mmCIF file of C-alpha atoms in Angstrom:
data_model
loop_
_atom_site.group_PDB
_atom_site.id
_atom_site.type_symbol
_atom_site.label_atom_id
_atom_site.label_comp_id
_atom_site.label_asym_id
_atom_site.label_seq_id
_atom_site.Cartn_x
_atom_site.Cartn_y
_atom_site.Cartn_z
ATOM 1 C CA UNK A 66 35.083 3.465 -8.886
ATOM 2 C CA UNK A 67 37.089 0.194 -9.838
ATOM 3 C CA UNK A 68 33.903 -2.251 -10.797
ATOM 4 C CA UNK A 69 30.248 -2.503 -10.568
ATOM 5 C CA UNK A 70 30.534 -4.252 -6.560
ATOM 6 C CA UNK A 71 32.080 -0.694 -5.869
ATOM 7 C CA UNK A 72 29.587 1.112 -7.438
ATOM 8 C CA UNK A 73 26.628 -1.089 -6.285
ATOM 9 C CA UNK A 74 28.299 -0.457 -2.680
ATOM 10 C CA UNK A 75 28.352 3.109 -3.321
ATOM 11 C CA UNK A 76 25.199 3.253 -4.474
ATOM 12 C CA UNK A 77 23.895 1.321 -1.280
ATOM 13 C CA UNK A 78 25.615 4.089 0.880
ATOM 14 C CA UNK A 79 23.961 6.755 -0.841
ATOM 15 C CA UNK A 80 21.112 5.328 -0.766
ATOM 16 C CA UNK A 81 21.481 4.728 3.541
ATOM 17 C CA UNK A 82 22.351 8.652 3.713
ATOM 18 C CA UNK A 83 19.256 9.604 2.009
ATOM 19 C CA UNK A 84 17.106 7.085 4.748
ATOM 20 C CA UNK A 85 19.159 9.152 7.434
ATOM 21 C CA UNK A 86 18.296 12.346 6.431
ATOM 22 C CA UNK A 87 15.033 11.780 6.340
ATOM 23 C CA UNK A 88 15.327 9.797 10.125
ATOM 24 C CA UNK A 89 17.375 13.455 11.304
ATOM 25 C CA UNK A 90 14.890 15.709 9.914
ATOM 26 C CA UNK A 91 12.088 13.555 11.731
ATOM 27 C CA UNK A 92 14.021 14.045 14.734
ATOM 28 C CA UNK A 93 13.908 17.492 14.221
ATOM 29 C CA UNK A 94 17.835 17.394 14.001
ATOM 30 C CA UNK A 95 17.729 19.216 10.552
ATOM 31 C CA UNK A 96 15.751 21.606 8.538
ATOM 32 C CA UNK A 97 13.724 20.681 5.456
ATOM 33 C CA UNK A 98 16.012 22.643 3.375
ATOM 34 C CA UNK A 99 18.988 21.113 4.440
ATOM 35 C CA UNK A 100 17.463 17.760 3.892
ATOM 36 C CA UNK A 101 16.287 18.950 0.147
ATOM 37 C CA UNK A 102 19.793 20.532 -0.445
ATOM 38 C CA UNK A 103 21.262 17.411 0.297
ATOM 39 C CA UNK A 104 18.633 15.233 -1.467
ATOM 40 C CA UNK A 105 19.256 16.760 -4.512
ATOM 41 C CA UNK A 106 22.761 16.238 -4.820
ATOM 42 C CA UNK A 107 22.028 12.612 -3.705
ATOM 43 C CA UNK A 108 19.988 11.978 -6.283
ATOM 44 C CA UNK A 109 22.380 13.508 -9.247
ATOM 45 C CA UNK A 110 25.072 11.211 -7.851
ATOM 46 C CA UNK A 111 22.932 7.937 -7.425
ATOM 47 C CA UNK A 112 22.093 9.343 -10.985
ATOM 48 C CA UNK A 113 25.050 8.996 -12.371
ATOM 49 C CA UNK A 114 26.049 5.742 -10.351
ATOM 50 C CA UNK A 115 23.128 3.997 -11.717
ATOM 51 C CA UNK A 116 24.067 5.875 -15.472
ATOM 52 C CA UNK A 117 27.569 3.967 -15.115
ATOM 53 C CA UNK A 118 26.577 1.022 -14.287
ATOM 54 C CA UNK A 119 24.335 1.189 -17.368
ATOM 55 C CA UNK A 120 27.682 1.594 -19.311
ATOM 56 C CA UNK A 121 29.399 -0.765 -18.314
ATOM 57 C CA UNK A 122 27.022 -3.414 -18.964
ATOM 58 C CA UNK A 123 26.062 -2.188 -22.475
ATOM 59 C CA UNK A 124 29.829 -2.227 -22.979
ATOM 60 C CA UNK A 125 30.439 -5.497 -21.508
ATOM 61 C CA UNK A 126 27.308 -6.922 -23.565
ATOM 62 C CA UNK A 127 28.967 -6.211 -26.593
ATOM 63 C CA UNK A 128 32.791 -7.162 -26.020
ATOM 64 C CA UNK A 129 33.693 -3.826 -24.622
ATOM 65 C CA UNK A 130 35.921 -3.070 -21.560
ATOM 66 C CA UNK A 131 33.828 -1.599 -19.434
ATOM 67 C CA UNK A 132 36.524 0.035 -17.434
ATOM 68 C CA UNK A 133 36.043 2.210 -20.500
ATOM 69 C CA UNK A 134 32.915 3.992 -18.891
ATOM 70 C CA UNK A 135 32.725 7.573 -17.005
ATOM 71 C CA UNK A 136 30.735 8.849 -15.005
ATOM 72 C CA UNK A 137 29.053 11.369 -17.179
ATOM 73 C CA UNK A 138 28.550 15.190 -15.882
ATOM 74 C CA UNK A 139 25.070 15.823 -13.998
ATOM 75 C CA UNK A 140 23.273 17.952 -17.146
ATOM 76 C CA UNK A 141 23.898 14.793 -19.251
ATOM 77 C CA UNK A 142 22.258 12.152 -16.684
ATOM 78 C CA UNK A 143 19.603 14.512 -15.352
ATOM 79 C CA UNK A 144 18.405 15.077 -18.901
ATOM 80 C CA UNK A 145 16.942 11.649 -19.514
ATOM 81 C CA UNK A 146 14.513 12.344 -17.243
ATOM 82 C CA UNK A 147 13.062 14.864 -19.579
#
């Protein structure tokens, strides 16, 4: 992900899936656990989207490149929840 319009984009495609899959299971097109199986990974990656974009303004706020930011590994953005 080059800069925060790609990862706002990104984010706002995730973000459409997750409103589809709950349209499909309405439907009846899926099952509830393929909808929560796919949920869940949705959620780690808008997870870490929103965790990078985090980064990258906390870098850029204090003279940083934020090109410098990663998208950190699920157990590290999953655990600020906790």
């Amino acid at each position: 992900m080059a800069d925060d319009i790609d990862i706002q984009q990104h984010i706002k495609g995730l973000i459409d899936e997750e409103h589809g899959l709950r349209s499909r299971l309405s439907a009846g097109e899926i099952s509830v656990e393929e909808e929560n199986a796919r949920l869940r990974s949705l959620e780690v990656e808008l997870d870490q989207c929103w965790d990078l974009l985090r980064q990258r303004r906390a870098k850029r706020e204090f003279g940083e490149d934020p090109a410098e930011a990663a998208v950190r590994d699920e157990r590290t953005v999953e655990n600020y929840r906790g």
